[in-house]
Tab-separated table of C-alpha atoms in Angstrom:
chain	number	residue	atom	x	y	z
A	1	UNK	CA	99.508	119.568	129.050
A	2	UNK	CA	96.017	117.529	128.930
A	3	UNK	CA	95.156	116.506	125.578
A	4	UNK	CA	93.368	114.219	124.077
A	5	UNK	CA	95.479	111.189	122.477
A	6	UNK	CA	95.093	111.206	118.759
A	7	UNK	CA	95.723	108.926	115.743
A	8	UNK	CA	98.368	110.829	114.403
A	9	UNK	CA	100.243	110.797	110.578
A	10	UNK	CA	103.394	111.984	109.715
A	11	UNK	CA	102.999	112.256	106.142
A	12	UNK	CA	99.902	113.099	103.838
A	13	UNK	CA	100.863	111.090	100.381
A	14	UNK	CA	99.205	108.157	99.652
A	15	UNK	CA	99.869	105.937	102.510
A	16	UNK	CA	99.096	108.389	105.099
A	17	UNK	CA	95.931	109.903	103.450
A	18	UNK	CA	94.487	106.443	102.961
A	19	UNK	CA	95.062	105.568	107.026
A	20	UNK	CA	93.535	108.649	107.774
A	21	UNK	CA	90.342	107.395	105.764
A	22	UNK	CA	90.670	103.476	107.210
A	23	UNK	CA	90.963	104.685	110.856
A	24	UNK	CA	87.592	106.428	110.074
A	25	UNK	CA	86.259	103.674	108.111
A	26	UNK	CA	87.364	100.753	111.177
A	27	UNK	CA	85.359	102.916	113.923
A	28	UNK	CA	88.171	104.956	115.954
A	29	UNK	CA	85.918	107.695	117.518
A	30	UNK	CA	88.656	109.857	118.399
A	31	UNK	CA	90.555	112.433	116.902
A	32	UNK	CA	92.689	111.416	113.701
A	33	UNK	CA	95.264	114.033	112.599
A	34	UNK	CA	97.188	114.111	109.190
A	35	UNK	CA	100.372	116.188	108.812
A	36	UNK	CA	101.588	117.072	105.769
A	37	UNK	CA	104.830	119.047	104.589
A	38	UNK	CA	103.134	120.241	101.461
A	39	UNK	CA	100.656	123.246	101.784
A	40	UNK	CA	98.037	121.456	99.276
A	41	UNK	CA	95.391	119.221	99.475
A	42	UNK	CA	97.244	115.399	99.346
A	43	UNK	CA	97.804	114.236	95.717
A	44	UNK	CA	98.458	112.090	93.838
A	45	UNK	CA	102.050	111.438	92.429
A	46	UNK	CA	101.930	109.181	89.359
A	47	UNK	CA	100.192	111.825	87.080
A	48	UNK	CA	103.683	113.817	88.038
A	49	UNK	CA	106.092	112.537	85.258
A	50	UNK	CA	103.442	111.950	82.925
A	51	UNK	CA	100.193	113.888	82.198
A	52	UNK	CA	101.302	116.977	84.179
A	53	UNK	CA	104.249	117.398	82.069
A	54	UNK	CA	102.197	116.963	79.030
A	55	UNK	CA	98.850	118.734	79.525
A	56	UNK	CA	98.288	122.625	79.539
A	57	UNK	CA	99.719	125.399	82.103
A	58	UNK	CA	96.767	125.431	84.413
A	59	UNK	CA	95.970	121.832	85.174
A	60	UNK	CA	96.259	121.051	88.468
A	61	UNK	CA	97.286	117.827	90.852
A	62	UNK	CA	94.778	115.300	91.315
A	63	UNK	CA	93.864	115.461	94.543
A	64	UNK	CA	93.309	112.122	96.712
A	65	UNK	CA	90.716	113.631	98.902
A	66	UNK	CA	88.556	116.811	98.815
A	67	UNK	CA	88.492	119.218	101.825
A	68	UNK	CA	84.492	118.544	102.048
A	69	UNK	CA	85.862	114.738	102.606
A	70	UNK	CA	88.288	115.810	105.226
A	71	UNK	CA	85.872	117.468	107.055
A	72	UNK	CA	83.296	114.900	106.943
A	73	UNK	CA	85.205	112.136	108.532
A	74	UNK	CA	86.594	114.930	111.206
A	75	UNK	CA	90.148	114.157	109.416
A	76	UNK	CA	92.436	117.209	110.990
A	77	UNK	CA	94.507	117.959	108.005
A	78	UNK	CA	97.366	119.732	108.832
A	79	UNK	CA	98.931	121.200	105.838
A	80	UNK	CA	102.525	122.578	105.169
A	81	UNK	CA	103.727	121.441	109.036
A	82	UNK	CA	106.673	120.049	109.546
A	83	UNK	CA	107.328	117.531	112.394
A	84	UNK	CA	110.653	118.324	113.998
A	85	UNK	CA	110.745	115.023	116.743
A	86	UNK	CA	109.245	111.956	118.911
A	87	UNK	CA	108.880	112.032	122.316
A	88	UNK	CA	108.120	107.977	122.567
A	89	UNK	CA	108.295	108.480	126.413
A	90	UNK	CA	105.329	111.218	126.314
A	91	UNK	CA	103.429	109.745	123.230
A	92	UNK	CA	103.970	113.343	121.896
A	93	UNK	CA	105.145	114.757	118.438
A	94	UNK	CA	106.895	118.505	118.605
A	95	UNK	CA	105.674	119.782	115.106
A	96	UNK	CA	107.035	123.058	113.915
A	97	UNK	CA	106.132	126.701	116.102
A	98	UNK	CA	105.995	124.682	119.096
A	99	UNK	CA	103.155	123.054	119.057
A	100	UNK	CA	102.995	119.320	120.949
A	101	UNK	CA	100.337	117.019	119.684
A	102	UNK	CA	99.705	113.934	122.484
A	103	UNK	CA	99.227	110.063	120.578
A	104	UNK	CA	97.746	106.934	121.188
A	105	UNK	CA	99.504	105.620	117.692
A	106	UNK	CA	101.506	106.997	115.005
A	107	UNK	CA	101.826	106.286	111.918
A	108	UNK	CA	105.017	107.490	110.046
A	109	UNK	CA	104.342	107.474	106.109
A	110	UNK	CA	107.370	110.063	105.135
A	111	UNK	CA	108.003	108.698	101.825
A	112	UNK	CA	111.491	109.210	100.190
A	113	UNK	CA	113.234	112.191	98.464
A	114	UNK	CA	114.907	112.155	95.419
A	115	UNK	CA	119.089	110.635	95.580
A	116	UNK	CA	121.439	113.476	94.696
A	117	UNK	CA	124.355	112.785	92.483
A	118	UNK	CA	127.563	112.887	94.137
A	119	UNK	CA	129.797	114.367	91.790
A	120	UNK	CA	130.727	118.244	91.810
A	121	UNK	CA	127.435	120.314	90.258
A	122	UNK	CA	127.628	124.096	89.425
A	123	UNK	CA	125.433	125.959	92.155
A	124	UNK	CA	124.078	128.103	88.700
A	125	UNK	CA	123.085	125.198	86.404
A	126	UNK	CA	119.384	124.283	85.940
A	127	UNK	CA	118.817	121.759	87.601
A	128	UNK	CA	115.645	119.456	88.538
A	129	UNK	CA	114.478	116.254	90.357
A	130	UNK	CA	110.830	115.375	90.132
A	131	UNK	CA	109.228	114.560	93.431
A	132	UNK	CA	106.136	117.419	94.407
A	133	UNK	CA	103.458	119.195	92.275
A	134	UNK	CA	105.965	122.048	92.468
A	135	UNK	CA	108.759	120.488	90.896
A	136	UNK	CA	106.417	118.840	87.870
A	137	UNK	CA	105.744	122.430	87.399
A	138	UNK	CA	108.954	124.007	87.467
A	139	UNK	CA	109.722	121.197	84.746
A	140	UNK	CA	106.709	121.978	82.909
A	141	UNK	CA	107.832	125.288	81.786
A	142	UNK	CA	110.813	124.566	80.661
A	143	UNK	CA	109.832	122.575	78.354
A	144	UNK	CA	109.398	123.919	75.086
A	145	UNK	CA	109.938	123.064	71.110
A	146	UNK	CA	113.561	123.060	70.453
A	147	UNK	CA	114.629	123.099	74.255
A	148	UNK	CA	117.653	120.697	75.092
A	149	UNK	CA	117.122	118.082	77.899
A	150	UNK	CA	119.344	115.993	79.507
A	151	UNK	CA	118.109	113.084	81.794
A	152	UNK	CA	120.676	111.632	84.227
A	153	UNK	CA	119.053	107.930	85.209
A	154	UNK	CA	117.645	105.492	82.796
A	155	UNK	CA	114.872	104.573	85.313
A	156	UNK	CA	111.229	104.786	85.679
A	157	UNK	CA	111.246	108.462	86.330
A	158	UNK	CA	113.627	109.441	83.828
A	159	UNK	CA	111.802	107.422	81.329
A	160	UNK	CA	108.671	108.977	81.754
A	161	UNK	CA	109.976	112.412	82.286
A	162	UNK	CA	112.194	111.734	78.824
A	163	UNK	CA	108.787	110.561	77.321
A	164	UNK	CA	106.788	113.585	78.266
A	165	UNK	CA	109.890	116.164	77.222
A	166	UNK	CA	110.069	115.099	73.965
A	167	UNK	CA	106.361	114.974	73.409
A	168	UNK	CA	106.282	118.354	74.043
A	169	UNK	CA	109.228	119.314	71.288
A	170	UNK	CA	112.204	118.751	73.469
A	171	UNK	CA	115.456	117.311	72.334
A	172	UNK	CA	116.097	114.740	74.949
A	173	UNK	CA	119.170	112.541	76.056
A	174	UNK	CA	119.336	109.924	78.614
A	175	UNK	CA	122.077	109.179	80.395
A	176	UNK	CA	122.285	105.692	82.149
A	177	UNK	CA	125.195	104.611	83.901
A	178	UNK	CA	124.579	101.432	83.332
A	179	UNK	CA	125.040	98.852	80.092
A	180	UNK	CA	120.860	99.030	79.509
A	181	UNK	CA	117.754	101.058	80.935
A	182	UNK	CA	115.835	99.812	83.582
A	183	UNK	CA	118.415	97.431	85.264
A	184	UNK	CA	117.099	96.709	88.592
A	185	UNK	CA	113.404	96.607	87.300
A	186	UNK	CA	112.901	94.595	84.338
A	187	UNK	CA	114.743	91.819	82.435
A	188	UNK	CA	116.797	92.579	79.117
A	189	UNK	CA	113.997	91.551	76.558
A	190	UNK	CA	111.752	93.978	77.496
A	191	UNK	CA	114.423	96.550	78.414
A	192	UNK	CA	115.148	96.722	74.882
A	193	UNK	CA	111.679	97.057	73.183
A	194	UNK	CA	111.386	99.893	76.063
A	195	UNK	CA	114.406	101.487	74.519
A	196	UNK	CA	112.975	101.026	70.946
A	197	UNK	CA	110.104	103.024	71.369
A	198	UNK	CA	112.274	106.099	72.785
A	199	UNK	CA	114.714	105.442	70.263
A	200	UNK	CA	111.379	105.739	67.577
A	201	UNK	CA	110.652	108.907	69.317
A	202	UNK	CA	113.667	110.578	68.818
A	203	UNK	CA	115.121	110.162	72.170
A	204	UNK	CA	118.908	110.075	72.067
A	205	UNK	CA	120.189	107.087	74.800
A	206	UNK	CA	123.687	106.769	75.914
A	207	UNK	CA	124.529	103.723	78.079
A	208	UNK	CA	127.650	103.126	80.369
A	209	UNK	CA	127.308	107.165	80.709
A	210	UNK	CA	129.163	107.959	83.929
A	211	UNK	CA	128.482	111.685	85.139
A	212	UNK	CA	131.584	113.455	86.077
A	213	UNK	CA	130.499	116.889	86.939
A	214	UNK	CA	128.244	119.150	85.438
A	215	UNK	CA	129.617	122.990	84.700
A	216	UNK	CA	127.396	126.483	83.737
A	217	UNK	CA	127.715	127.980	80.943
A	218	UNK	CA	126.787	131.050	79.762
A	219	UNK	CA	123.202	130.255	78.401
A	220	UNK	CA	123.080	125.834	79.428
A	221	UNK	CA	124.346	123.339	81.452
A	222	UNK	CA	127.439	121.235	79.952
A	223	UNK	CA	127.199	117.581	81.749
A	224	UNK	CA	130.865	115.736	81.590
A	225	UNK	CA	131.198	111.960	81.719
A	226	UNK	CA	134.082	109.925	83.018
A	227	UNK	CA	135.338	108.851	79.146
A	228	UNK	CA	135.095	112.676	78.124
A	229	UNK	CA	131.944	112.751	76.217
A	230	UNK	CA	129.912	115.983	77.312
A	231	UNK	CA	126.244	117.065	76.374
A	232	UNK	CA	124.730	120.690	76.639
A	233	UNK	CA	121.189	121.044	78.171
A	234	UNK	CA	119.084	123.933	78.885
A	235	UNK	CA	117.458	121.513	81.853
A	236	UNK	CA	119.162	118.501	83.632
A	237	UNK	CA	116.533	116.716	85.126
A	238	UNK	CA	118.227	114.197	88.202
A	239	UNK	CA	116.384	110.250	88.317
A	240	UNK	CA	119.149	108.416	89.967
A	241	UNK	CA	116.916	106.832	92.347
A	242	UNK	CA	115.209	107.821	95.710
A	243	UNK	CA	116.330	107.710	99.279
A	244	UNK	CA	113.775	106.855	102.367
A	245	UNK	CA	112.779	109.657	104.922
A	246	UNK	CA	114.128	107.989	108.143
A	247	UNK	CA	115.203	110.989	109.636
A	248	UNK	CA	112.849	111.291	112.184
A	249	UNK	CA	112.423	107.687	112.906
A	250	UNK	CA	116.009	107.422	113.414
A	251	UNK	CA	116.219	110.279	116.091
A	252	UNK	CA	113.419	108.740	117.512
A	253	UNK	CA	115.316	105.444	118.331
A	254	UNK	CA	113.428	103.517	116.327
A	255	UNK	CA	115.014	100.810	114.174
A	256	UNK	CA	116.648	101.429	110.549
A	257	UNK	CA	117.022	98.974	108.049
A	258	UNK	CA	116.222	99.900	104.394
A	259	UNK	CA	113.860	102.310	105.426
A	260	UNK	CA	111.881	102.643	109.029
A	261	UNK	CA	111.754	98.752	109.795
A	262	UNK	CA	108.861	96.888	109.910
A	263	UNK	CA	107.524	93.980	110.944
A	264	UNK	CA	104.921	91.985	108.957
A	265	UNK	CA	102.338	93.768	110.481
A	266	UNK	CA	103.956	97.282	109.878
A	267	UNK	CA	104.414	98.231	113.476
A	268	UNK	CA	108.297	99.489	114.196
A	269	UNK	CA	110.514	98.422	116.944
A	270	UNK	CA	108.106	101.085	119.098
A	271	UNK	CA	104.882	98.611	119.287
A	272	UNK	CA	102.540	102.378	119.661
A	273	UNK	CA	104.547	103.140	116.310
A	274	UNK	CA	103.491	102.416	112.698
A	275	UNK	CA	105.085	103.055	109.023
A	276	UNK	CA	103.803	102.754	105.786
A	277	UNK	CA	104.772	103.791	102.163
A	278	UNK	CA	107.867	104.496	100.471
A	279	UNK	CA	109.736	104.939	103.867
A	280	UNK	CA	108.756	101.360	105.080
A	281	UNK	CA	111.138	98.526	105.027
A	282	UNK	CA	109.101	95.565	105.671
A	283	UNK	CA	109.100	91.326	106.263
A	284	UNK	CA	107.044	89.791	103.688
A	285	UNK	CA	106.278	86.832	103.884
A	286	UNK	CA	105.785	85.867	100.586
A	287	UNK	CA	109.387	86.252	100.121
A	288	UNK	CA	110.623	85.481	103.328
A	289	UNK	CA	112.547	89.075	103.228
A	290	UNK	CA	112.466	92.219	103.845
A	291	UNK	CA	111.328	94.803	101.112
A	292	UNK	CA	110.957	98.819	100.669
A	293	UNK	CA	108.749	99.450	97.873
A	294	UNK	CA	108.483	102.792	95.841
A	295	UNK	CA	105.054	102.432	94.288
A	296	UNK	CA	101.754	103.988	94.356
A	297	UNK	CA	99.422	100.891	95.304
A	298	UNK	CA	101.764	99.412	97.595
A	299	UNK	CA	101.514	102.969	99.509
A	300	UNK	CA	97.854	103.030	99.703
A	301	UNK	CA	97.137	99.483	100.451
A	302	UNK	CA	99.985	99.225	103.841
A	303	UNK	CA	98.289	102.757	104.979
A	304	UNK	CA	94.834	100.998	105.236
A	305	UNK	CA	96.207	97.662	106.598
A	306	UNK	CA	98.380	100.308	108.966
A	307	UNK	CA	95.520	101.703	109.943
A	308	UNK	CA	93.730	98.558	110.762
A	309	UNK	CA	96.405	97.133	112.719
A	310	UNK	CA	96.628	100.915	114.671
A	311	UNK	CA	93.367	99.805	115.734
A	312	UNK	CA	94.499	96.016	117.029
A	313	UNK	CA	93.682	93.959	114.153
A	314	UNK	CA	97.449	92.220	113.743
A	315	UNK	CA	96.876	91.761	110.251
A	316	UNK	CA	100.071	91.516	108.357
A	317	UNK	CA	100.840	92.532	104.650
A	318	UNK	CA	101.116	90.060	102.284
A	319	UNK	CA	99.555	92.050	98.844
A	320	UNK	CA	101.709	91.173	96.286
A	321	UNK	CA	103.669	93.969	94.892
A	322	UNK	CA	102.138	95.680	91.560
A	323	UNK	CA	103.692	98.320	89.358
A	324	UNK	CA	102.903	100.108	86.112
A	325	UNK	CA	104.574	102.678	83.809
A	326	UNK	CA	103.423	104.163	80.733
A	327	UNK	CA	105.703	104.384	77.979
A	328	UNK	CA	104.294	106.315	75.300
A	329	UNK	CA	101.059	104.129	73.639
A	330	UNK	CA	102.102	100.917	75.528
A	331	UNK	CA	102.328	100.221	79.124
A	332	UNK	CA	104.620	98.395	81.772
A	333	UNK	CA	103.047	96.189	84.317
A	334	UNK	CA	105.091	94.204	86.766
A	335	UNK	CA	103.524	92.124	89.535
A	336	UNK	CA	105.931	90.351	92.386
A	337	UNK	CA	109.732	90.411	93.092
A	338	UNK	CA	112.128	88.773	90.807
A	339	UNK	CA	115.927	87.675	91.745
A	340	UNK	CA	118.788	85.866	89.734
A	341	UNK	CA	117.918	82.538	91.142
A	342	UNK	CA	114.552	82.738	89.771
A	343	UNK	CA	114.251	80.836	86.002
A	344	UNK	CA	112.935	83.282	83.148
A	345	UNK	CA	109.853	82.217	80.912
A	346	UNK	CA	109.555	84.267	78.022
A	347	UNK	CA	106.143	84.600	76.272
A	348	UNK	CA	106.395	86.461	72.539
A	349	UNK	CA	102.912	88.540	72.076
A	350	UNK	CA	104.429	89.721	69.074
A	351	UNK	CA	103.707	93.144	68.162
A	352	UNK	CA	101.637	92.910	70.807
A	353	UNK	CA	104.003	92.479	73.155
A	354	UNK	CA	106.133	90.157	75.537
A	355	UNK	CA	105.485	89.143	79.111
A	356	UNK	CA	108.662	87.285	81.258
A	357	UNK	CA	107.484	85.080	84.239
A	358	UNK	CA	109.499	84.235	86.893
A	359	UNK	CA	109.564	81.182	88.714
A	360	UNK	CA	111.657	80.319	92.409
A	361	UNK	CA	113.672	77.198	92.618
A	362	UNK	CA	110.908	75.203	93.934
A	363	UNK	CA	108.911	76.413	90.975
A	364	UNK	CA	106.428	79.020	92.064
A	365	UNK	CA	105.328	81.348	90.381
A	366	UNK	CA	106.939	84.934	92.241
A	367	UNK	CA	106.921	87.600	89.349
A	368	UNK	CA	105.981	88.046	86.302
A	369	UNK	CA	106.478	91.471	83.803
A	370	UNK	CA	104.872	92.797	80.362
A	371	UNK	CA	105.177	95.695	78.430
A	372	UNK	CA	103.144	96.042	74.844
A	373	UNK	CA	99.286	97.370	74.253
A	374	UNK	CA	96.884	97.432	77.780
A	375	UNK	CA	94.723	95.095	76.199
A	376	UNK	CA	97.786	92.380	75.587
A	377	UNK	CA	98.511	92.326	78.911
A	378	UNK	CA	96.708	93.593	81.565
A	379	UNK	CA	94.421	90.656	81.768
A	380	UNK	CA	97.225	88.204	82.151
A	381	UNK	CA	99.222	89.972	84.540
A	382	UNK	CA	96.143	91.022	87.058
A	383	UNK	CA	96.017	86.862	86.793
A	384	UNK	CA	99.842	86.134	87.252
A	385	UNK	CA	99.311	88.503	90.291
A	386	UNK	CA	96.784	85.928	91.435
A	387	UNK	CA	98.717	82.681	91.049
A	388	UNK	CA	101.492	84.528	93.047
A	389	UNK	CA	99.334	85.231	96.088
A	390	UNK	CA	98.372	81.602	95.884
A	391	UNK	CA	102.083	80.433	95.555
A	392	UNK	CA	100.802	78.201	92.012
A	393	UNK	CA	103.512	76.335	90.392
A	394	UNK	CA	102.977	76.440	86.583
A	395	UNK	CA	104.203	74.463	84.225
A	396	UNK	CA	107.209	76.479	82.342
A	397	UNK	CA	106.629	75.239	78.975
A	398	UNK	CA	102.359	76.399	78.946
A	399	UNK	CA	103.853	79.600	80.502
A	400	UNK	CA	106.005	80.249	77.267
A	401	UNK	CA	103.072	79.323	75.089
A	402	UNK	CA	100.894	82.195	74.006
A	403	UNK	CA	98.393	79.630	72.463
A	404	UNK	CA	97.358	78.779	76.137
A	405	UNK	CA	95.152	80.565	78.508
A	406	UNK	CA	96.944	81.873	81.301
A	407	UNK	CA	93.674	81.620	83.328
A	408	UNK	CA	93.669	77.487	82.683
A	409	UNK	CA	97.245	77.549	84.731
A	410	UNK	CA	95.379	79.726	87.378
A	411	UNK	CA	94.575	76.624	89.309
C-alpha cells in the first residue's frame, strides 16, 4: 500500500471537529481526515438534555460545521465509520470494511458513553441514557402530559433531562443515591437552591435512593430500591455518570489512566499519537494533577491546542476548566477544580443568587461556582476564571462581600 500520510481523527464531536478545523487553520497542506461513528453531520451535544427535549418534533441537532465548510477546508469527513484498530508500527488505522488509512498523527477524541447500572434490569423495560441526537429523540417522544418519568442519577444530565420532562407535562422523580444532588460537582449551598427550584416545579426528589433492580410490568417499568421503596415509570431515563472510550487506545498499547493518558501537551505515551475530549486524561499544571473533563469547552479548546501541537507547536493546556448548566430560568456556572482541602467563601446574591469561591492552602484562588439569574453571575465568574489562570490570592473576607467589586480583587 502507498498512501499518502494523513492527519487523521478518531472521533467527530467537539474535540475532533475543532482539530480538523485548527490543522487547516495552522497550515498542514495535506490531507486531514475526520471519522465519525455517527452518520450525521458533527453536533453539538449540550442542546441534547435541554432544548431538544423541549422544542417541537422536527427540530434538528445543531450542527458544528456545515458540509459546504467541510469541503472548503478539504476536511474528509467520514461519517458513520467505525475504527476497529492501530497499527502504531505501520502508522495505519483498520476502519470498518477493510479499509487501511496510512498517518503522520492521530488524534483520538472518542469521548465517553454513558455508565450502565449494575444491578439486574428487565431486557423489556423502557429504558434510556442520553448521549446521541438519536437518543434525545427517542426521549423526546415519550414525553408527554401525564407520562411518568423516573430519573436514576441526581447529576447534570439527569437534572436537565428531569427539567425538560416535566416542562413538557411529565411527572418526574429523581433518584440519587446519594444524601444531596450534585455531589461531586457543586458544594451543599447551592445544591440545595438547585433542588428548590425542581422541588417548585413539581419534581419529586428522593435522596439516599439505592436502585435494586428494575422489573416490567405489564404497561411500565417498576424501579426497586435497596430499603423497599419502588416507583412506576413509563420511561427510566439512566444518568449515573459516563465512562471514557479507551477501547481502542488500550488495544493499541497506549497508556490508560482515567481515560487515554496525556501529557500536558496532549500527546499519549505514542509521541505520533494525540487525544483530546472527554476520553483524555490529562497533567495540568495548574493543579499539578491529572484531570478527565466531561465538558463542552474543554473538548473544543484541547482539539485546537491538539491540533497545534500535531503540527509541532509543544504547547501544553493550561485553560482553566469552565462549565455551565441551565436549570430552568437560572443558570450554573463553575470555573476551576475544587477539593476538600480547599477553604469555602460564600457570597449571598440574594434572590439573585450565591456564588462559593474556593481557595488552596496557600490561598489561591482555584474554583469558584454560582447558580442564580445570568446577569448575577456571569460577569463575576468569567472574572474568577481570570484570577485563576493568574493564580491571584484574594483576600477571603472581600470575596464574601457582595458590596465589593470582584474586578477590584482581579489584580
Amino acid at each position: 500500500m502507498k498512501q499518502e500520510r494523513a492527519m487523521v481523527i478518531v472521533g467527530a464531536g467537539e474535540a475532533g471537529t475543532a482539530a480538523a478545523v485548527a490543522l487547516r487553520q495552522g497550515g498542514w497542506p495535506g490531507r486531514v481526515i475526520l471519522i465519525g461513528s455517527e452518520a450525521t453531520l458533527p453536533y453539538e451535544r449540550p442542546p441534547l438534555s435541554k432544548g431538544l427535549l423541549t422544542e417541537g418534533k422536527d427540530s434538528r441537532p445543531k450542527f458544528l460545521i456545515t458540509a459546504q465548510r467541510l469541503r472548503e477546508l478539504a476536511i474528509e469527513y467520514l461519517a458513520g465509520v467505525n475504527v476497529l484498530s492501530i497499527d502504531r508500527a505501520t502508522h495505519t488505522v483498520s476502519l470498518q470494511g477493510g479499509e487501511l488509512l496510512s498517518y503522520e498523527r492521530l488524534l483520538l477524541a472518542t469521548g465517553a458513553r454513558p455508565r450502565m447500572l449494575g444491578v439486574p434490569v428487565d431486557p423489556k423495560c423502557r429504558m434510556a441514557t442520553l448521549r446521541t441526537y438519536a437518543d434525545a429523540v427517542a426521549i423526546r417522544q415519550t414525553l408527554r402530559p401525564g407520562c411518568g418519568v423516573v430519573v436514576i442519577g441526581g447529576g447534570f444530565i439527569g437534572l436537565e433531562v428531569a427539567a425538560s420532562a416535566v416542562s413538557r407535562g411529565a411527572s418526574v422523580t429523581v433518584l440519587e443515591a446519594g444524601p444531596r444532588l450534585l455531589m461531586r460537582a457543586v458544594p451543599a449551598n447551592i445544591a440545595e437552591r438547585i433542588k428548590a427550584k425542581h422541588l417548585d416545579a413539581g419534581v419529586r426528589i428522593e435522596l439516599d435512593a439505592t436502585v435494586a433492580g428494575i422489573e416490567a410490568t405489564e404497561q411500565q417499568s417498576l424501579v426497586s430500591l435497596a430499603d423497599g421503596r419502588t416507583f412506576l415509570a413509563d420511561l427510566v431515563l439512566v444518568g449515573v455518570g459516563a465512562v471514557p472510550n479507551v477501547e481502542l487506545a488500550q488495544a493499541a498499547g497506549l497508556a490508560i489512566e482515567k481515560g487515554i493518558a496525556a501529557s500536558a501537551t496532549l500527546a499519549t505515551s505514542d509521541p505520533d499519537i494525540f487525544t483530546a475530549g472527554d476520553c483524555c486524561s490529562f497533567l495540568h499544571r495548574l493543579y499539578e494533577e491529572r484531570v478527565r473533563l466531561e465538558v463542552w469547552r474543554n473538548a473544543w479548546q484541547q482539539g485546537a491546542v491538539a491540533a497545534a501541537n500535531m503540527l509541532g507547536s509543544g504547547s501544553a493546556y493550561e485553560s482553566v476548566p469552565w462549565f455551565w448548566s441551565d436549570q430552568y430560568d437560572e443558570t450554573l456556572q463553575i470555573a476551576g477544580i475544587y477539593s476538600n482541602s480547599d477553604a469555602a467563601i460564600n457570597r449571598d446574591l440574594g434572590d439573585k443568587g450565591q456564588i462559593s469561591f474556593y481557595l488552596a492552602p496557600d490561598g489561591r484562588l482555584v474554583a469558584a461556582c454560582g447558580f442564580g439569574s445570568l446577569a448575577a453571575i456571569s460577569k463575576d465568574i468569567r472574572i474568577a476564571e481570570t484570577m485563576i489562570g493568574r493564580r491571584i490570592r484574594p483576600d477571603a473576607d472581600a470575596l464574601a462581600n457582595p458590596a465589593i467589586a470582584i474586578k477590584s480583587l482581579a489584580i
